[in-house]
């Protein structure tokens, strides 16, 4: 049957909806990761920006430094090359040996430093990549070398102590010629070309400065970009979080509000995710389920309580009335024998009078004639007999009422169940029409331990249902209620069967549901069988139904003869 | 220095970081890749008749100007001319101020050390130019006299090499033909040693001057390039084409009045020196 104590239904519910911990990514983890990623990008981006910026910055600085150095060195080279002017250097000092020697020394020194500068430029690691400069320097080195070599050859031939005027003039001529020679001109022309490279180095400086600015810009942009990314991620995350959080929560709270407002316990919150909110939704659903179950149980308990209370009040009243009626009935019943005795004595006395005094006067004779003494003498015993019958019946009814209510039996005791059945039948006597035949097929029943008043209520419910079923069936000519009892070693079995309409298959499962009834409104409470079921449950007994539509229904009660032996305590609670 | 690889790596980093759009926004506009439509920068010595000089209308014309115009057209590149003294053509190629030097430049072994040449397109000799009213008819007459040359030219080299033999008193070096010719006419020096075709062309309409002697040197002219410049091969291929199509012969006829002789470098396709 579908009724379970609350604890049973709760455990069943727990099996169906286990409180499971979030299996997949929980919301918290997602938020952690999201904000971690966002922060990480910001930090990493900033670091990368700083590092990149620094890297390119230092690179640009290096480039700038090299470009400056290149420009400076090329400038020196150009200036140095311009100092080579043989006609001005040597001709004025030809007649001054010391100054001439100094000039020659100067020339050697300048030559060395010029060649040194060319070499420095050639060997600078950064400048070695500059194909153009290097190929120029290579040729220029050659040109300069040739020029210097020729000049040196001329200088070598000069005697420092020149005295002869013609010699001086010849040397002057040689020097002038050399200054005008193809070699010298080529050297000066090549030297002038250095300007182009100086200009280039200026461009390099500008480029390096631009690169420096770019490096700074790059740093700023990378940092800004990563910040933008992290803000974007944070924003998306916030959006996602609010959606992920708010939407399911909204759905859950909507359901909670609806349930609170309408009390519709059939509503369930949608379980959309497997995270904390999903758990919340599941928990809410469980809560609603429990409330639904508890509410149902409470309703049933309340209805049964009211019914029991009603029956209990009725029982008390019936018991009180029975007690009150019992005394006056006893006056009547107890004095009937005296009345019989006295009427017998009086009638004997009258007979004796008539025999002793047969001759009566007219007045007396008329009185006897009027009172119809002969009829009185015959009818009085019959009246007394019927009075005895009536009072005896009253006594029996009063006894049955007391038996049925059994107010004195609030605790369990072993009773004869046949007595309870009979008492119930007597109370139902007015409802058992003449066409209903009661067949008692009583077996040997030992006293059964029970709450007699409650069991009587079960008999009352089953018997009145049987009577109702038979009353409904107008076509059946032989209406019959069969009461069969038997006992086994462990249990007593009582079957109350009728040959009424039977119970359709479709409603058989609902028979014991509280408030289920097929009777018209006002006639049935829908609690009779539910309460009977509870009472049997309380007795550790069973109630079974066996019905064939059109042929009849049989309810079987099985009560244990030794209820405590099974170890189950008999609870006193309803 | 600011090598390309650095710039590319920077751009690459940016592309990695921010996608192409950002990279375009961030990238510098300095990255220049050489394109084939960049102008050909030609260094020449304007006034070097009949190779390159200004006509009466002020237009740059001449044998070599015609050649380079054809070549540039074929290579689909605009031209940019830079007028330089002859001697400056050499360092300018090294500093890459110019891509090609053309000024009836003779291919010499010394020049080949530092420069590349295309195949020759003209065979030439040196010459002696004097005033008509002088009594100089040959080199030997110049003993003890001053001579003039173009600074750094093969004429300069020839004079330098032969100054002992002919006992020139002095060598005057000029930059450009007009100032040299002005000095010659003024009698500042006695004889001018220079390439024969130019001098013949120049003296055509100069009644005071005449070419009196051809000095056989067996020189050949060509365009000069910086060493290793791939442009040399492109231009060389175009010179071959000019020879094969007869266009070079036409140019020769335009400037010298006669078609080139068979077997000369103006007609025959020759290997690069």
Short mmCIF file of N, CA and C in Angstrom, two decimals, chain A residues 100-162:
data_model
loop_
_atom_site.label_atom_id
_atom_site.label_comp_id
_atom_site.label_asym_id
_atom_site.label_seq_id
_atom_site.Cartn_x
_atom_site.Cartn_y
_atom_site.Cartn_z
N UNK A 100 110.38 72.00 -40.11
CA UNK A 100 110.12 71.01 -41.15
C UNK A 100 110.04 69.61 -40.54
N UNK A 101 110.98 69.34 -39.65
CA UNK A 101 110.98 68.04 -38.99
C UNK A 101 109.68 67.84 -38.21
N UNK A 102 109.29 68.93 -37.57
CA UNK A 102 108.05 68.88 -36.79
C UNK A 102 106.85 68.62 -37.71
N UNK A 103 106.87 69.31 -38.86
CA UNK A 103 105.76 69.15 -39.81
C UNK A 103 105.71 67.72 -40.33
N UNK A 104 106.91 67.18 -40.62
CA UNK A 104 106.94 65.79 -41.12
C UNK A 104 106.39 64.84 -40.05
N UNK A 105 106.82 65.12 -38.82
CA UNK A 105 106.36 64.29 -37.69
C UNK A 105 104.83 64.39 -37.55
N UNK A 106 104.39 65.63 -37.68
CA UNK A 106 102.94 65.86 -37.62
C UNK A 106 102.21 65.06 -38.69
N UNK A 107 102.83 65.11 -39.90
CA UNK A 107 102.21 64.38 -41.01
C UNK A 107 102.11 62.89 -40.70
N UNK A 108 103.22 62.33 -40.20
CA UNK A 108 103.20 60.90 -39.85
C UNK A 108 102.13 60.62 -38.81
N UNK A 109 102.11 61.51 -37.84
CA UNK A 109 101.14 61.33 -36.76
C UNK A 109 99.70 61.36 -37.30
N UNK A 110 99.45 62.37 -38.14
CA UNK A 110 98.11 62.52 -38.72
C UNK A 110 97.75 61.30 -39.58
N UNK A 111 98.78 60.86 -40.36
CA UNK A 111 98.53 59.71 -41.23
C UNK A 111 98.11 58.50 -40.40
N UNK A 112 98.90 58.29 -39.34
CA UNK A 112 98.57 57.14 -38.47
C UNK A 112 97.16 57.26 -37.92
N UNK A 113 96.87 58.47 -37.46
CA UNK A 113 95.55 58.60 -36.82
C UNK A 113 94.44 58.48 -37.86
N UNK A 114 94.69 58.94 -39.11
CA UNK A 114 93.69 58.77 -40.17
C UNK A 114 93.47 57.29 -40.46
N UNK A 115 94.59 56.56 -40.63
CA UNK A 115 94.46 55.13 -40.91
C UNK A 115 93.82 54.42 -39.71
N UNK A 116 94.19 54.92 -38.52
CA UNK A 116 93.62 54.34 -37.30
C UNK A 116 92.10 54.52 -37.27
N UNK A 117 91.67 55.71 -37.66
CA UNK A 117 90.22 55.98 -37.67
C UNK A 117 89.51 55.06 -38.66
N UNK A 118 90.13 54.91 -39.84
CA UNK A 118 89.52 54.03 -40.85
C UNK A 118 89.40 52.61 -40.30
N UNK A 119 90.48 52.18 -39.66
CA UNK A 119 90.49 50.83 -39.10
C UNK A 119 89.42 50.66 -38.01
N UNK A 120 89.34 51.67 -37.15
CA UNK A 120 88.33 51.62 -36.08
C UNK A 120 86.94 51.47 -36.68
N UNK A 121 86.69 52.27 -37.71
CA UNK A 121 85.37 52.20 -38.35
C UNK A 121 85.13 50.82 -38.97
N UNK A 122 86.21 50.27 -39.54
CA UNK A 122 86.07 48.97 -40.19
C UNK A 122 85.82 47.86 -39.18
N UNK A 123 86.42 48.06 -37.99
CA UNK A 123 86.35 46.96 -37.02
C UNK A 123 85.18 47.07 -36.06
N UNK A 124 84.49 48.19 -36.10
CA UNK A 124 83.34 48.32 -35.18
C UNK A 124 82.30 47.26 -35.50
N UNK A 125 81.95 46.44 -34.51
CA UNK A 125 81.07 45.29 -34.80
C UNK A 125 79.73 45.71 -35.41
N UNK A 126 79.18 46.82 -34.93
CA UNK A 126 77.87 47.23 -35.43
C UNK A 126 77.98 47.71 -36.88
N UNK A 127 79.09 48.41 -37.15
CA UNK A 127 79.23 49.01 -38.47
C UNK A 127 79.64 48.00 -39.53
N UNK A 128 80.06 46.83 -39.07
CA UNK A 128 80.50 45.82 -40.04
C UNK A 128 79.35 45.33 -40.91
N UNK A 129 78.10 45.50 -40.37
CA UNK A 129 76.95 45.09 -41.16
C UNK A 129 76.67 46.07 -42.29
N UNK A 130 77.27 47.23 -42.22
CA UNK A 130 76.97 48.25 -43.22
C UNK A 130 77.83 48.07 -44.45
N UNK A 131 77.25 47.35 -45.39
CA UNK A 131 77.95 46.99 -46.61
C UNK A 131 78.54 48.21 -47.32
N UNK A 132 77.71 49.21 -47.43
CA UNK A 132 78.05 50.41 -48.19
C UNK A 132 79.28 51.09 -47.62
N UNK A 133 79.20 51.32 -46.28
CA UNK A 133 80.31 52.00 -45.61
C UNK A 133 81.58 51.18 -45.72
N UNK A 134 81.41 49.87 -45.52
CA UNK A 134 82.59 49.01 -45.51
C UNK A 134 83.28 48.97 -46.86
N UNK A 135 82.49 48.89 -47.93
CA UNK A 135 83.13 48.85 -49.25
C UNK A 135 83.77 50.19 -49.57
N UNK A 136 83.14 51.26 -49.11
CA UNK A 136 83.75 52.57 -49.31
C UNK A 136 85.07 52.68 -48.54
N UNK A 137 85.00 52.23 -47.27
CA UNK A 137 86.18 52.34 -46.42
C UNK A 137 87.35 51.54 -47.00
N UNK A 138 86.99 50.38 -47.57
CA UNK A 138 88.03 49.53 -48.14
C UNK A 138 88.78 50.26 -49.27
N UNK A 139 88.00 50.89 -50.15
CA UNK A 139 88.61 51.64 -51.25
C UNK A 139 89.33 52.88 -50.71
N UNK A 140 88.63 53.53 -49.77
CA UNK A 140 89.19 54.77 -49.22
C UNK A 140 90.53 54.51 -48.52
N UNK A 141 90.55 53.40 -47.81
CA UNK A 141 91.78 53.01 -47.13
C UNK A 141 92.93 52.89 -48.14
N UNK A 142 92.62 52.26 -49.25
CA UNK A 142 93.57 52.09 -50.32
C UNK A 142 94.03 53.43 -50.88
N UNK A 143 93.04 54.28 -51.17
CA UNK A 143 93.32 55.60 -51.75
C UNK A 143 94.20 56.41 -50.80
N UNK A 144 93.79 56.40 -49.51
CA UNK A 144 94.54 57.17 -48.51
C UNK A 144 95.96 56.62 -48.37
N UNK A 145 96.00 55.26 -48.34
CA UNK A 145 97.29 54.60 -48.19
C UNK A 145 98.24 55.01 -49.33
N UNK A 146 97.70 54.96 -50.56
CA UNK A 146 98.50 55.33 -51.73
C UNK A 146 98.99 56.78 -51.62
N UNK A 147 98.04 57.66 -51.25
CA UNK A 147 98.37 59.08 -51.12
C UNK A 147 99.47 59.28 -50.09
N UNK A 148 99.26 58.68 -48.93
CA UNK A 148 100.22 58.86 -47.84
C UNK A 148 101.58 58.29 -48.23
N UNK A 149 101.52 57.16 -48.87
CA UNK A 149 102.76 56.50 -49.30
C UNK A 149 103.55 57.43 -50.24
N UNK A 150 102.87 58.00 -51.23
CA UNK A 150 103.55 58.91 -52.15
C UNK A 150 104.10 60.12 -51.44
N UNK A 151 103.29 60.68 -50.59
CA UNK A 151 103.71 61.88 -49.84
C UNK A 151 104.95 61.56 -49.01
N UNK A 152 104.90 60.39 -48.37
CA UNK A 152 106.03 60.00 -47.53
C UNK A 152 107.30 59.83 -48.37
N UNK A 153 107.11 59.24 -49.57
CA UNK A 153 108.28 59.08 -50.46
C UNK A 153 108.91 60.43 -50.79
N UNK A 154 108.04 61.40 -51.03
CA UNK A 154 108.55 62.73 -51.35
C UNK A 154 109.29 63.31 -50.15
N UNK A 155 108.65 63.14 -48.97
CA UNK A 155 109.23 63.72 -47.75
C UNK A 155 110.57 63.09 -47.40
N UNK A 156 110.66 61.78 -47.72
CA UNK A 156 111.90 61.08 -47.39
C UNK A 156 113.09 61.69 -48.13
N UNK A 157 112.82 62.14 -49.32
CA UNK A 157 113.92 62.66 -50.15
C UNK A 157 114.36 64.06 -49.75
N UNK A 158 113.59 64.67 -48.87
CA UNK A 158 113.96 66.04 -48.48
C UNK A 158 115.09 66.00 -47.45
N UNK A 159 116.11 66.73 -47.74
CA UNK A 159 117.21 66.89 -46.78
C UNK A 159 116.80 67.98 -45.82
N UNK A 160 116.83 67.66 -44.52
CA UNK A 160 116.33 68.61 -43.54
C UNK A 160 117.13 69.92 -43.55
N UNK A 161 118.41 69.80 -43.85
CA UNK A 161 119.24 71.00 -43.84
C UNK A 161 119.42 71.56 -45.25
N UNK A 162 118.32 72.01 -45.77
CA UNK A 162 118.35 72.56 -47.12
C UNK A 162 119.03 73.93 -47.10
#
